Every structure is written in C-alpha cells, then in structure tokens.
Coordinates of C-alpha atoms in Angstrom, one line a residue:
M1 CA -0.5 28.8 31.6
V2 CA 3.2 29.3 30.9
D3 CA 3.5 25.5 30.8
R4 CA 0.8 25.2 28.2
R5 CA 2.4 27.8 26.0
F6 CA 5.8 26.1 26.2
A7 CA 4.3 22.7 25.4
A8 CA 2.3 24.1 22.5
S9 CA 5.4 25.8 21.1
L10 CA 7.6 22.8 21.7
L11 CA 5.0 20.6 19.7
L12 CA 4.7 23.3 16.9
G13 CA 8.5 23.4 16.7
L14 CA 8.7 19.5 16.5
L15 CA 6.0 19.6 13.7
L16 CA 7.8 22.3 11.8
S17 CA 11.1 20.6 12.1
G18 CA 9.9 17.6 10.2
C19 CA 10.0 15.1 13.1
F20 CA 6.4 14.2 11.9
S21 CA 7.1 14.1 8.2
I22 CA 4.8 12.4 5.7
S23 CA 5.9 9.4 3.5
K24 CA 6.1 10.4 -0.1
Y25 CA 5.5 6.8 -1.2
H26 CA 2.7 5.5 0.9
L27 CA -1.0 6.1 1.5
G28 CA -3.3 4.8 4.2
Y29 CA -6.7 3.4 3.4
H30 CA -9.9 3.0 5.4
H31 CA -11.7 0.1 3.8
Y32 CA -15.5 0.2 4.3
D33 CA -17.8 -2.9 4.4
D34 CA -19.4 -1.9 1.1
G35 CA -16.0 -1.9 -0.7
R36 CA -15.3 1.8 -0.8
M37 CA -11.8 2.9 0.2
E38 CA -10.8 6.4 1.4
Y39 CA -7.1 7.3 1.7
D40 CA -4.9 9.9 3.3
V41 CA -1.2 10.5 4.0
V42 CA 0.8 8.4 6.5
S43 CA 3.7 9.3 8.7
K44 CA 7.2 8.5 7.4
S45 CA 8.1 7.1 10.9
S46 CA 5.3 4.4 10.5
V47 CA 6.8 2.8 7.5
P48 CA 10.6 2.5 7.8
E49 CA 10.7 -1.2 7.0
A50 CA 8.2 -1.2 4.2
E51 CA 10.4 -0.4 1.3
A52 CA 12.5 -3.7 1.6
F53 CA 9.2 -5.7 2.1
E54 CA 7.7 -4.1 -0.9
Q55 CA 10.7 -4.6 -3.1
A56 CA 10.8 -8.3 -2.2
C57 CA 7.1 -8.5 -3.3
I58 CA 7.7 -6.6 -6.5
E59 CA 10.7 -8.9 -7.4
K60 CA 8.2 -11.8 -7.4
F61 CA 6.0 -10.0 -9.9
V62 CA 8.7 -9.1 -12.4
S63 CA 10.1 -12.6 -12.2
Y64 CA 6.8 -14.3 -12.5
K65 CA 7.1 -16.1 -9.2
L66 CA 3.8 -15.0 -7.4
E67 CA 3.3 -18.4 -5.8
S68 CA 6.4 -17.6 -3.7
I69 CA 4.7 -14.7 -2.0
K70 CA 2.3 -17.0 -0.1
P71 CA 4.5 -16.9 3.1
V72 CA 4.1 -13.1 3.3
L73 CA 0.3 -13.0 2.5
A74 CA -2.0 -11.9 5.3
P75 CA -4.4 -14.7 6.6
K76 CA -7.5 -13.5 4.7
I77 CA -5.9 -13.2 1.2
R78 CA -4.0 -16.5 1.8
Q79 CA -7.4 -18.2 2.3
K80 CA -8.9 -16.7 -0.8
V81 CA -6.0 -16.8 -3.3
G82 CA -4.4 -20.2 -3.8
T83 CA -1.2 -21.3 -5.5
R84 CA -3.1 -22.3 -8.7
T85 CA -4.5 -18.8 -8.9
L86 CA -1.1 -17.2 -8.4
R87 CA 0.4 -19.5 -11.1
R88 CA -2.3 -18.6 -13.6
L89 CA -1.8 -14.9 -12.7
N90 CA 1.9 -15.2 -13.6
Q91 CA 1.1 -16.5 -17.1
K92 CA -1.6 -13.7 -17.5
L93 CA 1.0 -11.1 -16.5
K94 CA 3.7 -12.5 -18.7
K95 CA 1.3 -12.6 -21.7
T96 CA -0.3 -9.1 -21.1
Y97 CA 2.7 -7.1 -19.9
G98 CA 5.9 -9.0 -20.6
F99 CA 7.7 -7.4 -17.7
S100 CA 11.5 -6.8 -18.4
G101 CA 12.5 -7.1 -14.8
T102 CA 12.9 -3.3 -14.2
Y103 CA 10.7 -1.3 -11.9
E104 CA 10.6 2.0 -10.0
R105 CA 8.9 3.3 -6.9
I106 CA 6.2 5.9 -7.7
Q107 CA 5.9 9.0 -5.4
L108 CA 2.4 9.4 -4.4
V109 CA 2.5 12.5 -2.2
P110 CA 4.2 15.6 -3.8
R111 CA 6.1 16.7 -0.6
S112 CA 7.5 15.0 2.4
K113 CA 6.7 17.4 5.1
V114 CA 3.0 18.2 5.8
L115 CA 1.3 19.2 8.9
D116 CA -1.5 16.7 9.2
E117 CA -3.2 14.6 11.9
A118 CA -1.9 11.4 10.3
A119 CA 1.7 12.5 10.9
L120 CA 0.9 11.8 14.6
K121 CA -0.4 8.2 14.2
N122 CA 0.9 4.8 13.5
A123 CA -0.3 4.1 9.9
F124 CA -0.7 0.4 10.6
V125 CA -2.9 1.1 13.6
H126 CA -4.9 4.1 12.3
Y127 CA -5.7 2.7 8.7
D128 CA -6.9 -0.8 7.5
L129 CA -4.3 -0.9 4.8
V130 CA -1.2 1.0 3.8
S131 CA -0.3 1.0 0.0
S132 CA 2.6 1.9 -2.2
N133 CA 2.8 1.8 -6.1
Y134 CA 5.5 0.6 -8.4
L135 CA 5.9 1.1 -12.1
L136 CA 6.9 -2.2 -13.7
R137 CA 8.4 -1.9 -17.2
G138 CA 7.7 -4.3 -20.0
R139 CA 6.1 -4.7 -23.5
S140 CA 3.4 -2.8 -21.9
D141 CA 4.1 -1.0 -18.7
A142 CA 1.9 -1.6 -15.6
V143 CA 1.4 -0.2 -12.2
V144 CA 1.2 -2.5 -9.2
Q145 CA -0.3 -1.2 -6.0
L146 CA 0.6 -3.3 -2.9
Y147 CA -1.7 -3.1 0.1
M148 CA 0.0 -4.0 3.4
T149 CA -0.9 -4.5 7.0
K150 CA 0.7 -5.8 10.1
V151 CA -0.2 -9.2 11.6
K152 CA 1.3 -9.8 15.0
G153 CA 3.8 -7.1 14.4
E154 CA 5.0 -8.5 11.0
L155 CA 4.3 -6.8 7.7
R156 CA 2.0 -8.9 5.4
L157 CA 0.5 -8.4 2.0
S158 CA -3.2 -7.9 2.2
G159 CA -3.8 -7.4 -1.5
F160 CA -2.5 -6.0 -4.8
E161 CA -3.9 -4.3 -8.0
V162 CA -2.2 -4.4 -11.4
V163 CA -3.3 -1.8 -14.0
A164 CA -2.0 -0.8 -17.4
Y165 CA 0.3 2.4 -17.1
A166 CA -1.8 4.8 -19.1
P167 CA 1.1 7.4 -20.2
T168 CA 2.8 4.6 -22.1
N169 CA -0.2 2.7 -23.2
P170 CA -3.2 5.0 -23.4
S171 CA -5.4 2.7 -25.4
A172 CA -4.7 -0.3 -23.2
K173 CA -7.9 -2.4 -22.7
N174 CA -6.3 -4.6 -20.1
P175 CA -8.8 -4.8 -17.2
P176 CA -7.4 -4.2 -13.8
I177 CA -6.3 -7.3 -11.8
S178 CA -7.4 -6.8 -8.1
Y179 CA -7.1 -9.0 -5.1
I180 CA -7.8 -7.0 -1.9
Y181 CA -8.7 -8.7 1.4
P182 CA -8.2 -6.4 4.4
E183 CA -7.7 -8.2 7.8
R184 CA -10.1 -5.7 9.3
T185 CA -12.5 -2.8 8.3
K186 CA -13.6 0.1 10.4
K187 CA -15.6 3.1 9.7
K188 CA -13.6 6.3 10.3
G189 CA -14.9 8.3 13.2
V190 CA -17.5 5.8 14.3
R191 CA -17.1 4.6 17.9
E192 CA -17.6 1.0 19.0
G193 CA -21.1 0.3 20.2
N194 CA -22.7 2.9 17.8

C-alpha cells in the first residue's frame, strides 16, 4: 500500500510540475466517417517538431507556391488534390486575400499546463489529425488551419482550411476553402470488433 501511495504522489508531482503540459498551439481531432470532427488538447511533448513543419507549409501559402507542398502531403490528400488544383488555388488566394507575406501563429488553448488525459498520450497516435492555426496578413486577412498526421514516422499534411479572419473583415463573404483527407478515421471509445 505504501508503494501505491508513493507512485500516486510521484505521478501527481510530475503532472503538477508541468512534465505533461499542453500545447497552446495545437488541437487533436477525431474525424468521424460522417464528416464530423471533435477536438481536444494535445500534449506539448507530442508536437516538438511541428512548428518548423507548419511554418514551411505556411511559407508556401503566403508566397503562392502551393504546388510545392506536394512532397509533404499525406497519401490520401495527394491522390485527391493535384498540381493543377493547387495552382488554381494559388490564384484564388492571391485574388481573394492578397497575402503580404507576413503571418503569425494563433494560440488555441489559453494556458499551457492543464491536467488532462491527453497530456499522457501521443497526439499523432491518439488523434486522427493534429491542427494548428496561422493568421495570414493581406488585403483581407485569413486564417489557415493546417491538419497534420504522421506517416511512417514523418509529419505530413492531411488537409487545410482557409477562412476569412472575421475581426478584420466581418462582412467577408469569402466561402471557406477546405481540403481535409485523414489517413484514418476512428470512433473515440469504440473498440475494434464492436
């Protein structure tokens, strides 16, 4: 019994010390077969290499070179979204938003240390997708949400959404641009064979 108390207090101490802190810039998504997506926080330790990957992708958006993201696309989105589509999307983004080349990462979670079940899990194993958001400045500002996964241990882009940034353009009638193709979908809490 003493061993259990010691182990429990050690685990609680680790949690309170922030060893299992939550990323302020990422959310994990369960993508259901009917298209619904539910999200929750992810552990900071699950996404250490994500920022450099995200920024490389965002640079392609602000410089209108989306066709050059093809090498980092996950297999399903690569099958669905061809070079011609990406080139047309460049033109649409240029005409609609006129990006200036500047962008900033958007904080999604208001605090970095939260005791949560997700803090103990690897986000790329527990969730179907992990997302981050960036504000892209331009004639009309936009928010780009990147959806990432890991394929054979490598970060890959499984989708993205572009929406008008409402605070600077509240009357924007620009429809969202959305391409999301998860590599896998699962139902949270449903066991295989059920």
